[in-house]
PDB file of C-alpha atoms in Angstrom:
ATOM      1  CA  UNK A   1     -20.415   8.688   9.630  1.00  0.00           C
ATOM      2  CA  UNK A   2     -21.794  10.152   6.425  1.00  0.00           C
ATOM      3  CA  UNK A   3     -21.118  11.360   2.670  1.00  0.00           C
ATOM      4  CA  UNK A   4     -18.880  13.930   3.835  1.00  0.00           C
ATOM      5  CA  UNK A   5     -17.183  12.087   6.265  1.00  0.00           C
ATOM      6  CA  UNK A   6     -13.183  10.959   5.321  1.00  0.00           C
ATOM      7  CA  UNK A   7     -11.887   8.236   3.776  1.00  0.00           C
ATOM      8  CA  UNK A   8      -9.104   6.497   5.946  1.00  0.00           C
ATOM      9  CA  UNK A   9      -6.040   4.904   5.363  1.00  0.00           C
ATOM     10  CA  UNK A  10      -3.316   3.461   7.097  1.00  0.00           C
ATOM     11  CA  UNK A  11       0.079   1.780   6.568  1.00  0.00           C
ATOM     12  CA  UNK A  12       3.248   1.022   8.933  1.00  0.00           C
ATOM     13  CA  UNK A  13       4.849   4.643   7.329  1.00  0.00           C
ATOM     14  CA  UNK A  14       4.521   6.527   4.347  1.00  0.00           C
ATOM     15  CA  UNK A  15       4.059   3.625   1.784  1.00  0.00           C
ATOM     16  CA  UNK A  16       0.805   3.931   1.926  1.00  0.00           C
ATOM     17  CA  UNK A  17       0.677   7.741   0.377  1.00  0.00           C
ATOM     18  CA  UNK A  18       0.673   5.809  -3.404  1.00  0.00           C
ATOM     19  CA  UNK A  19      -2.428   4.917  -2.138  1.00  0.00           C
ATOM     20  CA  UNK A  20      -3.279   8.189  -1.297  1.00  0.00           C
ATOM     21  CA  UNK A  21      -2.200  10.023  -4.449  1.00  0.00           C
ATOM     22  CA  UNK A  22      -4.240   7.556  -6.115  1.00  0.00           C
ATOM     23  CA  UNK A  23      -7.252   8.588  -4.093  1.00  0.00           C
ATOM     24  CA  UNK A  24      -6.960  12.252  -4.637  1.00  0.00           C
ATOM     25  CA  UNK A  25      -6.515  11.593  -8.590  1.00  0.00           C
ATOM     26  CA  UNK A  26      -9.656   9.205  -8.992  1.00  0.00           C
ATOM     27  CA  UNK A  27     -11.571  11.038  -5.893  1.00  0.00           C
ATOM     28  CA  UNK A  28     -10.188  14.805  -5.912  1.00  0.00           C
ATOM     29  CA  UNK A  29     -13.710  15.849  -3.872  1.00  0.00           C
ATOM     30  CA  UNK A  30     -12.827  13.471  -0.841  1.00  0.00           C
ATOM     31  CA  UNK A  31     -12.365  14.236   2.755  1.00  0.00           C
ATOM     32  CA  UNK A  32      -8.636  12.127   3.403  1.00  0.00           C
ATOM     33  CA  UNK A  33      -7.196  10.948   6.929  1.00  0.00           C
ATOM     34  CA  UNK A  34      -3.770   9.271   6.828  1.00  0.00           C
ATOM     35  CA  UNK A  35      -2.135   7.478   9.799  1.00  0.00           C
ATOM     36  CA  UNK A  36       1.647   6.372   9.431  1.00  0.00           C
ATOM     37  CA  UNK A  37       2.831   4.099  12.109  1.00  0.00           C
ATOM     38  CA  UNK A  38       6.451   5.384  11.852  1.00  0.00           C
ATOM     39  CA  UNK A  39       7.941   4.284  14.713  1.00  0.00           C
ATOM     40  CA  UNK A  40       6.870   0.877  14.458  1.00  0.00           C
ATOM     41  CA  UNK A  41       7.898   0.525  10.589  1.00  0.00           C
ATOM     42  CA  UNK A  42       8.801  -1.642   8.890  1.00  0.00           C
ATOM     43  CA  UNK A  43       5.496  -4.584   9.624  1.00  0.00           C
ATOM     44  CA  UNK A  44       7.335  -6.832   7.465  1.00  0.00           C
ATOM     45  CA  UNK A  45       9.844  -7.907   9.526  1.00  0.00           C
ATOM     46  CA  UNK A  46       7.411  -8.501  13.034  1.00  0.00           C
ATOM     47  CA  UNK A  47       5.327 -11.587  14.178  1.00  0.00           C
ATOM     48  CA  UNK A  48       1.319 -12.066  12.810  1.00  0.00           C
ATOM     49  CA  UNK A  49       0.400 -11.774  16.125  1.00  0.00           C
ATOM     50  CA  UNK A  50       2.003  -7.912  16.313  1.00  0.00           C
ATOM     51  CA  UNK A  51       0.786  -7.091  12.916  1.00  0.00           C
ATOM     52  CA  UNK A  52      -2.605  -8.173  13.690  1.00  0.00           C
ATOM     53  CA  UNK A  53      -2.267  -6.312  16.908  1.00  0.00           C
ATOM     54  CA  UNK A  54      -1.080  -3.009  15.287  1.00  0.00           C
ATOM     55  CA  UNK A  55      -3.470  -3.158  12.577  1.00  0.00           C
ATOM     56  CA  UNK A  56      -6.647  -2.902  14.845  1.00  0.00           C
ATOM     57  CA  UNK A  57      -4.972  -0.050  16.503  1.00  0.00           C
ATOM     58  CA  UNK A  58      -4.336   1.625  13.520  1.00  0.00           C
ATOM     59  CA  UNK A  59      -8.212   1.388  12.795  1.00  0.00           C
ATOM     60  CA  UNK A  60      -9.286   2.702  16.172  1.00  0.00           C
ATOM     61  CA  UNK A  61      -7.031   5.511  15.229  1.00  0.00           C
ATOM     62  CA  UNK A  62      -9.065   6.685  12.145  1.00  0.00           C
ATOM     63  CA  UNK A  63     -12.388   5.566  13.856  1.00  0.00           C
ATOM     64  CA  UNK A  64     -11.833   8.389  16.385  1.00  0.00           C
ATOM     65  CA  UNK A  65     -11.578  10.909  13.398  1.00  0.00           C
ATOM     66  CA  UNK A  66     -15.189   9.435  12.146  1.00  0.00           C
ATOM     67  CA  UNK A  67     -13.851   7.827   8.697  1.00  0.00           C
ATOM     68  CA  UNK A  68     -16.623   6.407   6.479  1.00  0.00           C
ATOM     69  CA  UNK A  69     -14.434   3.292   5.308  1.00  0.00           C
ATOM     70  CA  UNK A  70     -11.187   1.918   6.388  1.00  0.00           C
ATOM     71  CA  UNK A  71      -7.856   1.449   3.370  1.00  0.00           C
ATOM     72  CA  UNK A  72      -5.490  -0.948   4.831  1.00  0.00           C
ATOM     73  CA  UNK A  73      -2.286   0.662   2.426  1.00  0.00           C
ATOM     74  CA  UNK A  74      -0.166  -1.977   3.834  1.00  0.00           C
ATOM     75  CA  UNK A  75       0.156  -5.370   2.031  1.00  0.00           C
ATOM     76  CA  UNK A  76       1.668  -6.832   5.237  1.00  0.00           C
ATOM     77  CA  UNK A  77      -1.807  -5.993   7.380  1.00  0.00           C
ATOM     78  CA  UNK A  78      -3.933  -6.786   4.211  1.00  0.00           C
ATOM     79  CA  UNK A  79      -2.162 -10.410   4.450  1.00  0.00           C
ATOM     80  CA  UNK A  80      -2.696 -11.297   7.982  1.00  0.00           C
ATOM     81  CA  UNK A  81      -5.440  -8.762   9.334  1.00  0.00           C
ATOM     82  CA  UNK A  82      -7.795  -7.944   6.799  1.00  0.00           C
ATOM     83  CA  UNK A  83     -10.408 -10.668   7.947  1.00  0.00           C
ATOM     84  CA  UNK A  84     -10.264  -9.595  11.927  1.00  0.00           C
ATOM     85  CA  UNK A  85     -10.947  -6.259  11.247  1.00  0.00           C
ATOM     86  CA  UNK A  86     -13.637  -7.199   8.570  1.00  0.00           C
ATOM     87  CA  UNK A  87     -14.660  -9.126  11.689  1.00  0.00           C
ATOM     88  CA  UNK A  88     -14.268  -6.684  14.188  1.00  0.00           C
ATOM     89  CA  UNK A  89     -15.339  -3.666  12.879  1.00  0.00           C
ATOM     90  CA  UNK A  90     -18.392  -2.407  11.316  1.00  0.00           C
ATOM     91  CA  UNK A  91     -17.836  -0.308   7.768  1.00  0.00           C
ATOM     92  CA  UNK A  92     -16.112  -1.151   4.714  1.00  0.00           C
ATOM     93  CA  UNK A  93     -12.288  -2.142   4.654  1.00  0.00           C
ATOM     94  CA  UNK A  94     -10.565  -2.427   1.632  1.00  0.00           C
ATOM     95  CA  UNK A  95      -7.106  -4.130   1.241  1.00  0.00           C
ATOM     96  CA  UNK A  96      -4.351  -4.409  -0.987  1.00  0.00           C
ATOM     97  CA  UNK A  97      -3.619  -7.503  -2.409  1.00  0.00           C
ATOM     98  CA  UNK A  98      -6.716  -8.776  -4.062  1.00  0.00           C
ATOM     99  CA  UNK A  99      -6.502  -5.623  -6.571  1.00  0.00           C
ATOM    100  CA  UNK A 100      -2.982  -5.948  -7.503  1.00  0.00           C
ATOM    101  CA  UNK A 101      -3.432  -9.995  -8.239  1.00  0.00           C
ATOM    102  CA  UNK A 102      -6.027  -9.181 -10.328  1.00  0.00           C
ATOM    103  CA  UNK A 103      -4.543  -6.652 -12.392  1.00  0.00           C
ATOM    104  CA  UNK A 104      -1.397  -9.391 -12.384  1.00  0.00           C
ATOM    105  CA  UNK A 105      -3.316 -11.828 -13.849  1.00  0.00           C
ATOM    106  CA  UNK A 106      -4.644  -9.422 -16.536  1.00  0.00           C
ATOM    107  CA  UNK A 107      -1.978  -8.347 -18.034  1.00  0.00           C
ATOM    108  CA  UNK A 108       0.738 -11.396 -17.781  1.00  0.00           C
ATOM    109  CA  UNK A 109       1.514 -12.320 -21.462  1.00  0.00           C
ATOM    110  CA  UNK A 110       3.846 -15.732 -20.886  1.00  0.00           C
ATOM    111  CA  UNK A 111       1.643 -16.551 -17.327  1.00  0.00           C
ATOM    112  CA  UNK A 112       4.785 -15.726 -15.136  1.00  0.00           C
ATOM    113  CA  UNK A 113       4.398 -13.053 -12.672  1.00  0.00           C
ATOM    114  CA  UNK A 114       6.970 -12.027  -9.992  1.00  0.00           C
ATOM    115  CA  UNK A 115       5.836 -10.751  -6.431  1.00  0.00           C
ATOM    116  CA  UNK A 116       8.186  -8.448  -4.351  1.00  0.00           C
ATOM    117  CA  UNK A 117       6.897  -7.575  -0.975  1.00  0.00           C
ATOM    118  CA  UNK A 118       8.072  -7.867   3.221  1.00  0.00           C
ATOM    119  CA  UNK A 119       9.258 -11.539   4.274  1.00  0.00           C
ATOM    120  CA  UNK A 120       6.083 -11.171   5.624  1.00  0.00           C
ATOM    121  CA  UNK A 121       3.668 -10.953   2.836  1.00  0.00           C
ATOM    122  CA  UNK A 122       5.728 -13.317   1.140  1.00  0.00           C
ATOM    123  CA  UNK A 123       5.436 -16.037   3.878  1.00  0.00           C
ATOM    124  CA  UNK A 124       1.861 -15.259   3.878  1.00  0.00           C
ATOM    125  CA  UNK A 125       1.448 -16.610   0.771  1.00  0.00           C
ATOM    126  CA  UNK A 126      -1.235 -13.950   0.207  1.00  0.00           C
ATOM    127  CA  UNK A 127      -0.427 -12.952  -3.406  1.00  0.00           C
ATOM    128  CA  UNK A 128       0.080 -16.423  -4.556  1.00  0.00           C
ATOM    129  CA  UNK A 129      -3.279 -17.304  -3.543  1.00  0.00           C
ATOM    130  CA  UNK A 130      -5.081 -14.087  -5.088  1.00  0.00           C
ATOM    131  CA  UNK A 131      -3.907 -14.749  -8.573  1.00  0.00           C
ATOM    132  CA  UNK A 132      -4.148 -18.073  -8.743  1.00  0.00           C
ATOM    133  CA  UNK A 133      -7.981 -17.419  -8.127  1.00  0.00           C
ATOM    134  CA  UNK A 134      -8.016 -15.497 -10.975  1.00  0.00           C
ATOM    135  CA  UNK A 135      -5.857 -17.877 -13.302  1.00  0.00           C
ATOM    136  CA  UNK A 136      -4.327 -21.319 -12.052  1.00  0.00           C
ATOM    137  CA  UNK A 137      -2.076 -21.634 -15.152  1.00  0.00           C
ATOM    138  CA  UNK A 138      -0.222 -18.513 -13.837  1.00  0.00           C
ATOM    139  CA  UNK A 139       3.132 -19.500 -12.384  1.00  0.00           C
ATOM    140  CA  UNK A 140       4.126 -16.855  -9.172  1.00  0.00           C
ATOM    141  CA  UNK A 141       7.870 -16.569  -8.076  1.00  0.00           C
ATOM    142  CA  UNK A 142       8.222 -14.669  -4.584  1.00  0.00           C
ATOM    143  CA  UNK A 143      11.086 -12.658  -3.782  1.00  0.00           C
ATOM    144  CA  UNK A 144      11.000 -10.967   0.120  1.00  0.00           C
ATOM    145  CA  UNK A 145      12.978  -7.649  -0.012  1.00  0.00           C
ATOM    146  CA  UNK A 146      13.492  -6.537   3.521  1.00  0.00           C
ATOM    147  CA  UNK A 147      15.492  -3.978   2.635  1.00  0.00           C
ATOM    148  CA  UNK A 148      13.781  -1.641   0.634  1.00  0.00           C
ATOM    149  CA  UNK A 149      11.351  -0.450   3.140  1.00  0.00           C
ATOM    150  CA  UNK A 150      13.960   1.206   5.411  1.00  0.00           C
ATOM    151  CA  UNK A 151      15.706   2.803   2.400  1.00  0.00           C
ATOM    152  CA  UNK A 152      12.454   4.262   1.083  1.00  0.00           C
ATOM    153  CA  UNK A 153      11.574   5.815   4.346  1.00  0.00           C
ATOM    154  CA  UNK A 154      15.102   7.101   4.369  1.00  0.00           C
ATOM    155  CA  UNK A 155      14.392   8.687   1.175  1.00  0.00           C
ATOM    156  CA  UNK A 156      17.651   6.921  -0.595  1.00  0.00           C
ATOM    157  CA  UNK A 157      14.735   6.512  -3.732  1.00  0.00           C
ATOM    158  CA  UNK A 158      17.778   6.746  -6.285  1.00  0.00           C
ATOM    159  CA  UNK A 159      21.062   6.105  -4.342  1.00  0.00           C
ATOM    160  CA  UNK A 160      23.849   3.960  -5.913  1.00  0.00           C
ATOM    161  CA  UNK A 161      23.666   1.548  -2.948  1.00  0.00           C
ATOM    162  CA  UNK A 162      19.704   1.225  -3.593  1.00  0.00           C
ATOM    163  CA  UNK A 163      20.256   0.106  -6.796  1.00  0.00           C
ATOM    164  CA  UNK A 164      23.136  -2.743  -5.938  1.00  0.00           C
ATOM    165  CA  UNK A 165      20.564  -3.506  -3.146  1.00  0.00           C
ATOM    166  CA  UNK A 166      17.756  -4.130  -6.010  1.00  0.00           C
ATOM    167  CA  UNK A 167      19.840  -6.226  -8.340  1.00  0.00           C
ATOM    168  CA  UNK A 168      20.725  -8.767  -6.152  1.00  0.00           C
ATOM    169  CA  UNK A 169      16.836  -8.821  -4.571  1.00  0.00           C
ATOM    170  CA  UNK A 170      15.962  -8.796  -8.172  1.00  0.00           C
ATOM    171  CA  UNK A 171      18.455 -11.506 -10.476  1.00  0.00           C
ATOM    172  CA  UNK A 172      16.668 -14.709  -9.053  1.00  0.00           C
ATOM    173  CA  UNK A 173      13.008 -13.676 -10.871  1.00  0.00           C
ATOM    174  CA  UNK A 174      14.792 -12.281 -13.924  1.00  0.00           C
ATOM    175  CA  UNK A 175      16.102 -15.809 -14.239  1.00  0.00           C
ATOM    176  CA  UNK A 176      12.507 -16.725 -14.241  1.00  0.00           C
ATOM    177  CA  UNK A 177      11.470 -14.806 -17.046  1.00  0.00           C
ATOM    178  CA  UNK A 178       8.326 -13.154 -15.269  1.00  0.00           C
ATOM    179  CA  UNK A 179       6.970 -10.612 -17.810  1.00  0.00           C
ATOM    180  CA  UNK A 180       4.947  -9.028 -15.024  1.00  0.00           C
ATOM    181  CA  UNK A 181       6.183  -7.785 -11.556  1.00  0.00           C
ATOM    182  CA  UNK A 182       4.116  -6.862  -8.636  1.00  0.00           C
ATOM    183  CA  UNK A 183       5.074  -4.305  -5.877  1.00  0.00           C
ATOM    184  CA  UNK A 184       3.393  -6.070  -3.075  1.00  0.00           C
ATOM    185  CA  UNK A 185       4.174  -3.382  -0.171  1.00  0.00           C
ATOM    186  CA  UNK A 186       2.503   0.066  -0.808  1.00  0.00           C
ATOM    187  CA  UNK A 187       6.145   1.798  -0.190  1.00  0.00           C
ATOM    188  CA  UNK A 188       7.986   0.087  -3.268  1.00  0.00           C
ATOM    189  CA  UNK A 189       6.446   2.197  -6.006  1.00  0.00           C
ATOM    190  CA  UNK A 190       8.584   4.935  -4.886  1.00  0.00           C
ATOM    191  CA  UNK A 191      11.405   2.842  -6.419  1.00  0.00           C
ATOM    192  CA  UNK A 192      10.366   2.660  -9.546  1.00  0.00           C
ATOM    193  CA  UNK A 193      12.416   3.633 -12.033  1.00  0.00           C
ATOM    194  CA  UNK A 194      15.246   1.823 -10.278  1.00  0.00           C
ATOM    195  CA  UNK A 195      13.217  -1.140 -10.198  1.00  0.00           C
ATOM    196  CA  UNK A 196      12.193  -0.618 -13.682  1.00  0.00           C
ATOM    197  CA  UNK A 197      15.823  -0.365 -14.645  1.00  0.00           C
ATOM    198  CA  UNK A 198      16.832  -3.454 -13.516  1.00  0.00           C
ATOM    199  CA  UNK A 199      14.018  -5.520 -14.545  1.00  0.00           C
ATOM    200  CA  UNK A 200      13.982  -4.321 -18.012  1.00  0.00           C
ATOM    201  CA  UNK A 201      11.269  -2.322 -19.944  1.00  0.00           C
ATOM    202  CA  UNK A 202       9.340  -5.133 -21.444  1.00  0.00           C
ATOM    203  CA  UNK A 203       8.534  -6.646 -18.010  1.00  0.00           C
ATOM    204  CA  UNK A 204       4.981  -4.698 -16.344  1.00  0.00           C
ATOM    205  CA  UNK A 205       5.417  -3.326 -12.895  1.00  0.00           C
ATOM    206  CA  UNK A 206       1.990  -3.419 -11.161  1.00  0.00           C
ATOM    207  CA  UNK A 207       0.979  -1.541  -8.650  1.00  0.00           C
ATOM    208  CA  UNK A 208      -2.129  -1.880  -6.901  1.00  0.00           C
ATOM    209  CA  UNK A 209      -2.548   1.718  -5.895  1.00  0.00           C
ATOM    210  CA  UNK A 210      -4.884   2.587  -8.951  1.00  0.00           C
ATOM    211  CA  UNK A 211      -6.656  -0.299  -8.782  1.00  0.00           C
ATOM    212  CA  UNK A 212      -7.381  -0.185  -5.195  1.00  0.00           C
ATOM    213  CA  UNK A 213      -8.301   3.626  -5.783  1.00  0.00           C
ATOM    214  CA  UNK A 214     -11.428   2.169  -8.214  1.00  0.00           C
ATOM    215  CA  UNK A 215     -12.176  -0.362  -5.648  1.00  0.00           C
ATOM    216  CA  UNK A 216     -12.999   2.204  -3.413  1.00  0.00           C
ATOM    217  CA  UNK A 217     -14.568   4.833  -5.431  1.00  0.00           C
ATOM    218  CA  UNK A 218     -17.026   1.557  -6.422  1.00  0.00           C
ATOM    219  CA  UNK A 219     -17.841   0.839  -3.019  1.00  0.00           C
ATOM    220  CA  UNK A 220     -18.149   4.336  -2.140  1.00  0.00           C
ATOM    221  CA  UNK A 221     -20.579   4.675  -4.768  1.00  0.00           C
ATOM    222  CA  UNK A 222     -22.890   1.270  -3.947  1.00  0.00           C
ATOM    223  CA  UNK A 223     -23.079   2.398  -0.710  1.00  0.00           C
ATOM    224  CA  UNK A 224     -24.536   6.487  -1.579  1.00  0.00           C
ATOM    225  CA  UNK A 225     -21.110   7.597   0.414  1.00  0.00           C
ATOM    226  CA  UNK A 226     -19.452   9.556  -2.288  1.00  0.00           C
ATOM    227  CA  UNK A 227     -19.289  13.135  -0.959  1.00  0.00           C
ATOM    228  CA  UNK A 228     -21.362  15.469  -3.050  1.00  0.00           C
ATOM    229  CA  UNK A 229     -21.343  18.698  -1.124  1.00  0.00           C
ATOM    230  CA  UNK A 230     -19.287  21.330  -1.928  1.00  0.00           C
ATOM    231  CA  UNK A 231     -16.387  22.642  -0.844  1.00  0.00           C
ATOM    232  CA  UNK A 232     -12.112  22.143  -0.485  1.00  0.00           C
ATOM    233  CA  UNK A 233     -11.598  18.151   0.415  1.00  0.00           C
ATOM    234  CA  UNK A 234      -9.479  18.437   3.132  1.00  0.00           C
ATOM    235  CA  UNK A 235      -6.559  16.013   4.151  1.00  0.00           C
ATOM    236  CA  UNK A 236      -4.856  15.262   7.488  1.00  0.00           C
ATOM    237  CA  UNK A 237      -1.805  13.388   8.115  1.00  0.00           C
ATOM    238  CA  UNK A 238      -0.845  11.507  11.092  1.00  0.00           C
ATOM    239  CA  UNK A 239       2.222   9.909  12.031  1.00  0.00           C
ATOM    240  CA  UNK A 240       3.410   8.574  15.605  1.00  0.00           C
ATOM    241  CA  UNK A 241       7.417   9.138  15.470  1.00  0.00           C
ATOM    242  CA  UNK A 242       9.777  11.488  12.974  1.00  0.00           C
ATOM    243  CA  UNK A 243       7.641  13.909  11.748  1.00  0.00           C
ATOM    244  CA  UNK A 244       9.703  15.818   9.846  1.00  0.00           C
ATOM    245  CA  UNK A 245      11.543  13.066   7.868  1.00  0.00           C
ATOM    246  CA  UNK A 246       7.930  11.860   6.634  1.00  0.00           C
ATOM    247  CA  UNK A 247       7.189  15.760   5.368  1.00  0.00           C
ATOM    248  CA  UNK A 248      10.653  15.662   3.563  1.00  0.00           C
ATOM    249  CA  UNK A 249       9.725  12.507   1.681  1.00  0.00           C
ATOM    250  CA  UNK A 250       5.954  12.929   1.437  1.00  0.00           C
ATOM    251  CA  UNK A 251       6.666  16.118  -0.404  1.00  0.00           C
ATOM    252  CA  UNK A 252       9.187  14.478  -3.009  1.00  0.00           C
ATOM    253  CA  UNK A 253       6.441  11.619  -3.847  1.00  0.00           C
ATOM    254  CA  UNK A 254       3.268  13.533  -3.645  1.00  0.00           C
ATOM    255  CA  UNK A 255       4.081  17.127  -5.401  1.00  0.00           C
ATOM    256  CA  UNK A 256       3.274  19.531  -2.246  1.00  0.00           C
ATOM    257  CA  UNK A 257       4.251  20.435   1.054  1.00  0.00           C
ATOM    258  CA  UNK A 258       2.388  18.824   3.655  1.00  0.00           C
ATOM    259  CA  UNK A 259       2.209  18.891   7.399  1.00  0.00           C
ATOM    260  CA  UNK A 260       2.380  15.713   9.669  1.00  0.00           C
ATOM    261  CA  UNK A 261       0.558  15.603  12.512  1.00  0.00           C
ATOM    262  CA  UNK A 262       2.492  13.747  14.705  1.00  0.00           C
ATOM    263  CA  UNK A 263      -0.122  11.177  17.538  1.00  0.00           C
TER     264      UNK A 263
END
């Protein structure tokens, strides 16, 4: 492991790639391994135990390709594995969650922020937590939205039925009168503008994706691991089941053609 090594990243299928377009933006000279774990998707919906177990797999994975630090672009493994593989293995893992409730709490006007992630996440309690750190005053509301994961990998991103699917997820916080919304799972940025849509302009969407992005370019840097030397940053994706839907979509979100390696 060493300056020119890769940055890896990981998430339960493509959700994780606003991570990764994030990267490339903030770190355009970095080496970039992706792993998708497409035919277990979604995490949401599984036990703590299996996420937990899948999570430490999905490290090993990148390990073997010599990463220099570890992304976990899943909000679902940053909410009940971050601290065992912290634990277990030895370089720097970044999660999700922490960045987004920060950002929450920073730009809330009326102190009301809405959180949509996996039943998961949202049992976890993990984004609650975060931004209450950060501000106590700040009431959360939690909505799970199990549904939007398998309709992103899909690729229904602006279907009528995703839409109906997102108003009904949606009309309990709007009664709330959050001003700020996070996307807690790394795939619901893709959804967007139909989120945005139904929320209303004036209400913030956050997601963490830039703001883990500086996280890591920080750490990167306090460390003497940003890659200096020259030449084209290369970047590999991996995916264990449906290769070719994840190129379709991929392409759509990030802007190119790429090819999925499938493991």
């Amino acid at each position: 492991m060493g300056n020119n090594s890769p940055i890896g990243v990981f998430d339960s299928g493509l959700g994780g790639l606003t991570v990764v377009k994030e990267l490339i933006r903030q770190l355009p000279q970095e080496h970039i391994v992706y792993y998708g774990d497409t035919a277990r998707v979604p995490y949401g919906t599984k036990s703590k135990e299996s996420i937990i177990r899948f999570s430490h797999e999905n490290t090993r994975i990148l390990l073997k390709r010599n990463v220099k630090m570890v992304v976990v672009g899943c909000n679902t493994s940053s909410s009940y594995a971050l601290v065992q593989l912290r634990e277990h293995f030895h370089l720097p893992i970044v999660g999700v969650i922490d960045p987004g409730a920060r950002k929450a709490a920073e730009v809330t006007r009326n102190r009301k922020v809405g959180v949509i992630a996996t039943p998961a996440t949202v049992n976890s309690r993990s984004y609650a937590r975060a931004i209450s750190r950060y501000d106590r005053s700040i009431q959360v509301s939690s909505q799970a939205c199990p549904l939007f994961v398998p309709l992103v990998e899909e690729g229904w991103l602006r279907k009528p039925v995703t839409t109906a699917v997102a108003r009904e997820y949606l009309k309990p916080l709007r009664k709330t009168g959050v001003d700020t919304l996070v996307l807690g799972c790394t795939h619901y940025p893709l959804l967007k503008s139909v989120l945005k849509d139904v929320m209303g302009a004036k209400v913030v969407l956050v997601d963490s994706a830039t703001e883990v992005a500086a996280e890591v370019k920080r750490i990167l840097r306090e460390r003497h691991l940003l890659r200096t030397s020259g030449g084209r940053a290369r970047r590999a994706f991996l995916i264990s089941d449906r290769p070719q839907q994840f190129e379709k979509t991929a392409r759509e979100f990030l802007g190119y053609n790429i090819r999925a390696v499938k493991i």
